[in-house]
Tab-separated table of C-alpha atoms in Angstrom:
chain	number	residue	atom	x	y	z
A	221	MET	CA	66.739	19.833	-72.347
A	222	PRO	CA	67.025	17.400	-75.295
A	223	THR	CA	69.567	18.676	-78.006
A	224	ARG	CA	68.180	19.212	-81.768
A	225	SER	CA	69.194	16.452	-84.334
A	226	GLN	CA	70.579	17.632	-87.366
A	227	ASP	CA	67.631	16.511	-89.274
A	228	ASP	CA	65.849	18.688	-87.027
A	229	ILE	CA	68.073	21.708	-87.914
A	230	ASP	CA	68.298	20.863	-91.511
A	231	ARG	CA	64.233	20.831	-91.654
A	232	ALA	CA	64.108	24.182	-89.812
A	233	HIS	CA	66.507	25.954	-92.156
A	234	MET	CA	64.746	24.476	-95.383
A	235	ALA	CA	61.606	25.736	-93.949
A	236	LEU	CA	63.165	29.179	-93.923
A	237	ALA	CA	64.831	29.057	-97.287
A	238	PHE	CA	61.195	27.996	-98.507
A	239	ARG	CA	60.073	31.119	-96.995
A	240	GLU	CA	62.817	33.211	-98.809
A	241	ALA	CA	61.823	31.631	-102.036
A	242	SER	CA	58.108	32.534	-101.614
A	243	LYS	CA	59.448	35.840	-101.709
A	244	GLY	CA	60.115	35.329	-105.646
A	245	ILE	CA	57.072	33.816	-106.534
A	246	GLY	CA	55.536	35.835	-109.949
A	247	LEU	CA	58.853	37.952	-110.279
A	248	THR	CA	61.461	35.413	-111.579
A	249	SER	CA	60.099	34.175	-114.805
A	250	PRO	CA	61.389	32.407	-117.026
A	251	ASN	CA	63.577	31.599	-113.928
A	252	PRO	CA	62.068	29.724	-111.061
A	253	PRO	CA	61.567	31.262	-107.532
A	254	VAL	CA	64.425	29.774	-105.435
A	255	GLY	CA	65.437	30.632	-101.725
A	256	CYS	CA	68.688	30.070	-99.992
A	257	VAL	CA	69.532	30.114	-96.025
A	258	ILE	CA	73.287	29.856	-95.058
A	259	ALA	CA	73.730	28.586	-91.425
A	260	LYS	CA	76.288	27.065	-89.013
A	261	GLY	CA	74.603	24.339	-86.854
A	262	ALA	CA	71.400	26.181	-85.517
A	263	LYS	CA	72.426	29.455	-86.257
A	264	VAL	CA	71.415	31.400	-89.535
A	265	ILE	CA	74.435	33.422	-90.969
A	266	ALA	CA	72.411	34.913	-93.920
A	267	ARG	CA	69.298	34.349	-96.222
A	268	GLY	CA	68.690	35.313	-99.540
A	269	HIS	CA	66.452	34.763	-102.487
A	270	HIS	CA	66.264	35.234	-106.329
A	271	ARG	CA	64.440	38.450	-107.158
A	272	ARG	CA	64.333	38.527	-110.832
A	273	ALA	CA	65.421	37.033	-113.985
A	274	GLY	CA	69.080	38.243	-114.907
A	275	GLY	CA	69.655	39.357	-111.230
A	276	ALA	CA	71.541	37.244	-108.776
A	277	HIS	CA	70.543	33.755	-107.925
A	278	ALA	CA	69.492	32.887	-104.271
A	279	GLU	CA	72.589	31.468	-103.190
A	280	ILE	CA	74.848	34.723	-104.240
A	281	GLU	CA	72.201	37.102	-102.668
A	282	ALA	CA	72.713	34.926	-99.455
A	283	MET	CA	76.552	34.673	-99.481
A	284	ALA	CA	76.648	38.615	-100.129
A	285	ALA	CA	74.660	38.992	-96.862
A	286	ALA	CA	77.531	37.196	-94.833
A	287	ALA	CA	80.990	38.168	-93.631
A	288	PRO	CA	83.570	36.228	-96.215
A	289	ARG	CA	84.745	34.482	-93.065
A	290	ALA	CA	81.628	33.344	-91.705
A	291	LEU	CA	81.030	31.461	-94.755
A	292	ARG	CA	84.065	28.771	-94.407
A	293	GLY	CA	82.686	25.735	-93.320
A	294	ALA	CA	78.876	26.578	-93.400
A	295	THR	CA	75.923	24.807	-94.826
A	296	ALA	CA	73.815	26.171	-97.366
A	297	TYR	CA	70.311	25.373	-97.723
A	298	VAL	CA	68.898	25.825	-101.160
A	299	THR	CA	65.367	25.017	-102.323
A	300	LEU	CA	66.688	23.950	-105.831
A	301	GLU	CA	69.651	22.126	-106.948
A	302	PRO	CA	72.412	24.818	-107.353
A	303	CYS	CA	72.850	25.760	-111.232
A	304	SER	CA	76.237	24.375	-112.742
A	305	THR	CA	76.628	26.425	-116.051
A	306	ARG	CA	77.055	30.261	-116.469
A	307	GLY	CA	74.106	31.991	-117.951
A	308	ARG	CA	73.369	35.703	-117.291
A	309	THR	CA	75.005	35.206	-114.141
A	310	GLY	CA	77.687	32.828	-112.820
A	311	ALA	CA	77.273	29.088	-111.784
A	312	CYS	CA	76.349	28.890	-108.240
A	313	THR	CA	78.132	25.733	-107.533
A	314	GLN	CA	81.815	27.464	-108.524
A	315	ALA	CA	80.662	30.558	-106.195
A	316	LEU	CA	79.792	28.106	-102.998
A	317	VAL	CA	82.975	26.300	-103.592
A	318	ALA	CA	85.069	29.448	-103.811
A	319	ALA	CA	83.511	30.609	-100.626
A	320	GLY	CA	84.476	27.834	-98.649
A	321	VAL	CA	81.097	26.414	-97.929
A	322	ALA	CA	81.597	22.982	-96.585
A	323	ARG	CA	77.850	21.270	-97.166
A	324	VAL	CA	75.022	22.056	-99.448
A	325	VAL	CA	71.356	20.627	-98.538
A	326	TYR	CA	69.217	21.185	-101.603
A	327	SER	CA	65.534	20.228	-102.044
A	328	ALA	CA	64.611	19.800	-105.572
A	329	THR	CA	66.754	18.543	-108.305
A	330	ASP	CA	67.082	20.422	-111.443
A	331	PRO	CA	64.202	19.309	-113.513
A	332	ASN	CA	66.302	20.457	-116.842
A	333	PRO	CA	67.563	17.167	-118.193
A	334	ALA	CA	70.628	18.732	-119.298
A	335	HIS	CA	71.553	19.671	-115.720
A	336	SER	CA	69.626	17.784	-113.528
A	337	GLY	CA	72.158	16.122	-110.804
A	338	ARG	CA	75.154	18.097	-112.364
A	339	GLY	CA	75.204	20.543	-109.672
A	340	LYS	CA	75.720	17.705	-106.876
A	341	SER	CA	78.435	16.053	-108.911
A	342	LEU	CA	80.412	19.238	-109.157
A	343	LEU	CA	79.942	20.200	-105.609
A	344	GLU	CA	80.998	16.646	-104.346
A	345	GLU	CA	84.065	16.307	-106.891
A	346	ALA	CA	85.206	19.833	-105.153
A	347	GLY	CA	85.015	18.235	-101.702
A	348	VAL	CA	81.397	19.660	-100.768
A	349	GLU	CA	79.240	17.654	-98.726
A	350	VAL	CA	75.898	17.272	-100.580
A	351	ALA	CA	72.507	15.954	-99.157
A	352	ALA	CA	69.678	15.922	-101.746
A	353	GLY	CA	65.873	15.740	-101.577
A	354	LEU	CA	64.901	17.512	-98.398
A	355	LEU	CA	61.173	18.242	-98.176
A	356	ALA	CA	61.457	17.206	-101.971
A	357	VAL	CA	57.587	17.319	-102.736
A	358	ARG	CA	57.376	20.886	-101.287
A	359	GLY	CA	60.650	22.021	-103.683
A	360	GLU	CA	59.101	20.182	-106.754
A	361	ALA	CA	55.681	21.969	-105.979
A	362	LEU	CA	57.654	25.164	-106.101
A	363	VAL	CA	59.164	24.549	-109.247
A	364	ARG	CA	56.565	22.785	-111.144
A	365	PRO	CA	55.440	25.667	-113.275
A	366	TRP	CA	58.878	25.995	-114.724
A	367	ALA	CA	59.511	22.366	-114.902
A	368	LYS	CA	56.295	22.229	-117.269
A	369	TRP	CA	57.546	25.174	-119.125
A	370	LEU	CA	61.156	23.530	-119.947
A	371	ALA	CA	59.565	20.197	-120.647
A	372	THR	CA	56.517	21.232	-123.228
A	373	GLY	CA	57.188	24.916	-124.163
A	374	LEU	CA	53.563	25.470	-122.803
A	375	PRO	CA	53.172	27.597	-119.381
A	376	TRP	CA	51.362	26.191	-116.114
A	377	THR	CA	47.801	27.090	-116.258
A	378	ILE	CA	45.536	27.743	-113.558
A	379	ALA	CA	41.800	27.896	-114.265
A	380	LYS	CA	39.990	30.329	-111.923
A	381	ALA	CA	36.262	31.016	-111.420
A	382	GLY	CA	33.816	32.463	-108.906
A	383	ALA	CA	30.745	30.156	-109.171
A	384	SER	CA	27.497	29.243	-107.549
A	385	LEU	CA	26.775	26.026	-106.036
A	386	ASP	CA	25.284	24.745	-109.465
A	387	GLY	CA	28.399	25.916	-111.476
A	388	ARG	CA	27.159	29.047	-112.923
A	389	LEU	CA	29.275	32.014	-113.430
A	390	THR	CA	26.488	34.537	-113.575
A	391	ARG	CA	23.406	35.622	-111.827
A	392	PRO	CA	20.038	35.981	-112.849
A	393	ARG	CA	19.172	39.022	-114.733
A	394	ARG	CA	18.804	42.348	-112.557
A	395	GLU	CA	20.511	40.944	-109.605
A	396	GLY	CA	23.998	42.463	-110.014
A	397	GLN	CA	27.210	41.311	-111.235
A	398	TRP	CA	29.049	39.604	-108.515
A	399	LEU	CA	28.357	36.122	-107.143
A	400	THR	CA	31.144	35.843	-104.822
A	401	GLY	CA	31.825	38.374	-101.654
A	402	ALA	CA	34.355	41.057	-101.241
A	403	GLU	CA	36.878	38.469	-99.302
A	404	ALA	CA	36.698	35.806	-101.932
A	405	ARG	CA	37.382	38.664	-104.734
A	406	ALA	CA	40.285	40.086	-102.654
A	407	ASP	CA	41.601	36.632	-102.397
A	408	ALA	CA	41.291	35.564	-106.241
A	409	ALA	CA	43.349	38.772	-106.809
A	410	LYS	CA	46.584	37.644	-104.962
A	411	LEU	CA	46.406	34.850	-107.830
A	412	ARG	CA	47.307	37.636	-110.405
A	413	GLY	CA	50.248	38.272	-108.338
A	414	GLU	CA	51.723	34.771	-108.915
A	415	VAL	CA	51.377	34.448	-112.746
A	416	ASP	CA	52.767	36.201	-115.891
A	417	ALA	CA	49.697	36.430	-117.892
A	418	ILE	CA	46.097	36.182	-117.314
A	419	LEU	CA	43.696	34.945	-120.009
A	420	VAL	CA	40.169	35.706	-121.065
A	421	GLY	CA	37.747	35.112	-124.002
A	422	ALA	CA	36.439	37.800	-126.227
A	423	GLY	CA	32.999	37.197	-124.841
A	424	THR	CA	34.275	38.138	-121.358
A	425	VAL	CA	35.569	41.449	-122.669
A	426	ARG	CA	32.405	42.084	-124.566
A	427	ALA	CA	29.946	41.281	-121.891
A	428	ASP	CA	32.187	42.615	-118.717
A	429	ASP	CA	34.905	45.128	-120.036
A	430	PRO	CA	37.396	43.654	-117.263
A	431	ALA	CA	40.725	45.529	-116.825
A	432	LEU	CA	42.449	42.418	-115.605
A	433	THR	CA	44.893	44.505	-113.663
A	434	LEU	CA	47.409	43.671	-110.863
A	435	ARG	CA	45.541	45.078	-107.654
A	436	ASP	CA	46.799	43.078	-104.746
A	437	PRO	CA	48.792	45.210	-102.457
A	438	ALA	CA	51.182	42.813	-101.353
A	439	ALA	CA	52.032	41.990	-105.062
A	440	LEU	CA	52.459	45.794	-106.019
A	441	ARG	CA	54.578	46.166	-102.947
A	442	ARG	CA	57.043	43.289	-104.080
A	443	GLY	CA	57.328	45.084	-107.256
A	444	LYS	CA	55.391	42.731	-109.653
A	445	ALA	CA	54.582	44.467	-112.764
A	446	GLN	CA	51.250	44.093	-114.619
A	447	PRO	CA	51.021	40.552	-115.971
A	448	TRP	CA	50.443	40.189	-119.962
A	449	ARG	CA	46.680	40.122	-120.663
A	450	ALA	CA	45.574	37.649	-123.256
A	451	VAL	CA	42.088	37.631	-125.030
A	452	TRP	CA	41.422	34.618	-127.091
A	453	SER	CA	38.861	35.253	-129.831
A	454	ARG	CA	37.243	32.728	-132.299
A	455	GLY	CA	36.646	35.682	-134.383
A	456	GLY	CA	34.806	38.982	-134.194
A	457	GLU	CA	35.744	42.392	-133.190
A	458	LEU	CA	36.303	43.612	-129.697
A	459	PRO	CA	34.741	46.970	-128.425
A	460	ALA	CA	37.386	49.776	-129.454
A	461	ALA	CA	36.774	51.510	-126.105
A	462	ALA	CA	37.675	48.219	-124.262
A	463	GLN	CA	39.576	48.996	-121.080
A	464	VAL	CA	42.162	46.108	-122.169
A	465	LEU	CA	42.847	47.976	-125.381
A	466	THR	CA	42.712	51.691	-123.975
A	467	ASP	CA	43.970	52.053	-120.534
A	468	ALA	CA	47.612	52.751	-119.141
A	469	HIS	CA	48.702	48.866	-119.668
A	470	ARG	CA	47.127	48.763	-123.347
A	471	GLU	CA	50.706	47.662	-124.277
A	472	ARG	CA	50.637	44.647	-122.196
A	473	THR	CA	47.427	43.236	-124.055
A	474	LEU	CA	47.827	40.505	-126.731
A	475	ILE	CA	44.628	39.397	-128.940
A	476	TYR	CA	44.938	35.989	-130.257
A	477	ARG	CA	42.102	36.133	-132.981
A	478	GLY	CA	41.566	32.779	-134.885
A	479	LYS	CA	44.447	30.863	-133.279
A	480	THR	CA	43.623	27.564	-131.028
A	481	LEU	CA	43.969	27.965	-127.331
A	482	ARG	CA	47.143	25.688	-127.423
A	483	ALA	CA	48.761	28.029	-129.889
A	484	ALA	CA	47.905	30.962	-127.640
A	485	LEU	CA	49.678	29.609	-124.583
A	486	LYS	CA	52.465	28.461	-126.664
A	487	ASP	CA	53.245	32.047	-128.007
A	488	LEU	CA	52.859	33.241	-124.224
A	489	ALA	CA	55.307	30.753	-123.264
A	490	ARG	CA	57.846	31.783	-125.839
A	491	ARG	CA	57.427	35.492	-124.388
A	492	GLY	CA	58.716	33.820	-121.046
A	493	CYS	CA	55.290	33.481	-119.276
A	494	VAL	CA	55.715	30.292	-117.186
A	495	SER	CA	52.303	30.701	-115.694
A	496	VAL	CA	49.127	31.793	-116.901
A	497	LEU	CA	45.702	32.450	-115.273
A	498	ILE	CA	42.371	31.641	-117.279
A	499	GLU	CA	39.907	33.816	-115.659
A	500	GLY	CA	37.015	32.761	-118.265
A	501	GLY	CA	34.493	32.683	-119.459
A	502	GLY	CA	32.476	29.372	-119.908
A	503	GLN	CA	33.736	28.797	-123.440
A	504	VAL	CA	37.309	29.078	-122.750
A	505	HIS	CA	37.099	27.251	-119.505
A	506	ALA	CA	35.746	24.379	-121.599
A	507	GLU	CA	38.293	24.459	-124.202
A	508	ALA	CA	40.921	24.477	-122.109
A	509	LEU	CA	39.636	21.711	-120.213
A	510	ARG	CA	38.703	19.515	-123.077
A	511	ARG	CA	42.153	20.082	-124.654
A	512	GLY	CA	44.103	19.159	-121.234
A	513	LEU	CA	45.422	22.330	-121.225
A	514	VAL	CA	44.583	23.148	-117.498
A	515	ASP	CA	46.882	21.963	-114.496
A	516	GLU	CA	45.282	23.408	-111.660
A	517	LEU	CA	41.757	24.571	-110.585
A	518	CYS	CA	40.957	27.474	-108.213
A	519	LEU	CA	37.239	27.698	-107.804
A	520	TYR	CA	35.403	29.971	-105.541
A	521	LEU	CA	31.959	28.692	-104.716
A	522	ALA	CA	29.145	31.129	-103.504
A	523	PRO	CA	26.429	30.284	-101.456
A	524	LEU	CA	23.842	30.686	-104.277
A	525	LEU	CA	21.864	28.571	-106.824
A	526	CYS	CA	21.387	30.538	-110.247
A	527	GLY	CA	19.478	28.384	-112.370
A	528	GLU	CA	18.871	27.641	-115.902
A	529	GLY	CA	19.231	31.032	-118.384
A	530	THR	CA	22.709	31.973	-116.505
A	531	VAL	CA	26.233	31.350	-117.963
A	532	PRO	CA	27.608	27.835	-116.797
A	533	MET	CA	31.498	27.702	-115.836
A	534	VAL	CA	31.906	24.772	-118.498
A	535	ALA	CA	29.930	26.233	-121.361
A	536	ALA	CA	30.408	23.624	-123.992
A	537	PRO	CA	30.453	19.609	-123.871
A	538	LEU	CA	33.340	17.617	-122.482
A	539	SER	CA	34.421	14.215	-123.892
A	540	LYS	CA	35.112	12.998	-120.692
A	541	SER	CA	34.966	14.092	-117.131
A	542	VAL	CA	37.795	16.026	-115.571
A	543	GLN	CA	39.013	14.341	-112.575
A	544	LEU	CA	40.996	16.238	-109.727
A	545	GLU	CA	43.888	14.699	-107.801
A	546	ALA	CA	43.630	13.651	-104.292
A	547	GLY	CA	44.703	16.290	-101.582
A	548	ALA	CA	42.300	19.135	-103.011
A	549	ARG	CA	42.423	22.041	-100.370
A	550	TRP	CA	39.246	23.625	-99.256
A	551	LYS	CA	39.123	27.148	-97.223
A	552	ALA	CA	36.467	29.419	-96.009
A	553	VAL	CA	37.049	32.731	-97.593
A	554	GLY	CA	34.203	34.953	-96.152
A	555	GLU	CA	31.008	33.472	-96.830
A	556	CYS	CA	32.767	31.369	-100.020
A	557	TRP	CA	34.732	28.329	-100.076
A	558	ARG	CA	37.745	28.267	-101.893
A	559	LEU	CA	38.718	24.773	-103.911
A	560	ARG	CA	42.470	24.506	-105.321
A	561	ALA	CA	43.569	21.213	-106.705
A	562	LEU	CA	45.510	19.676	-109.620
A	563	ILE	CA	43.886	18.429	-112.487
A	564	GLU	CA	44.703	14.707	-112.779
A	565	ARG	CA	46.942	13.891	-115.802
A	566	GLY	CA	44.823	11.466	-117.713
A	567	GLY	CA	41.665	13.145	-116.579
A	568	THR	CA	40.941	15.116	-119.410
A	569	ALA	CA	40.371	14.658	-122.943
A	570	GLY	CA	43.667	15.022	-124.899
């Protein structure tokens, strides 16, 4: 039987580190999700992930799960360059060196210009072998909401909608509320477990009285808290009995009346929201697309044609068309098709 190459071993362990990191998605803001695996050769010694802001980083979690003697001479596989400064927790570079870890392999370089590459330099100066950039595309994708938040002071924004094949958000009158099937609605509910806030327009609150609550069982099991619920209003009053104003999570509701959508998103970012899900309606989607505020689209297409007189997904003119990046992902979800794709930069009006 042929022996596994070091490259194969490294890739397998990094894949496990990404699996660890995925456990923290939606839980760590304003920090990024990070995973770590510690191994000797092909044998995994320990693994860990960053669970919440202010808690132990992934490297510390993993090292705490291993016997101190086992760490000496081991390799740490981390999805993000180890931190080099002390914040609410100690610097991971220092902890790795103190533990006697001989080699560190990481995927994405820290996108913060003040720290980028510094962890690598400190480890190498201490005699630790470092390999950077393994599965870098995947690593950068994992932290891109955090990278945008750091660079721009705006959250990563996902526009989500369930729509007919002709781009309508509602059915003809008297045909019921839902366009998409139960499977698609359950799949869409998982998105709320990935983000820090859910934003809708005041028209959606008036028409549908949505709860905007977290319902995905997996997210609730992971300890995900109710995301902020943001209502963007150009003016006018909201119904006093609206669920977002009266239910058990009413303290998690923010009303942005008379502010630009960019200003609302900026405020959410200042509150530590690294990612925001825009759930509608058509006016909000149009404004977000027109202003170049959407980073990603998640669209559930139902096998229906709803025609004129129903609400369009983009309910206002755009100054130019919106281009999706290559590599859009399609998936059948029940009777619907899910499209998830990034918005091409420069493909919206600024």
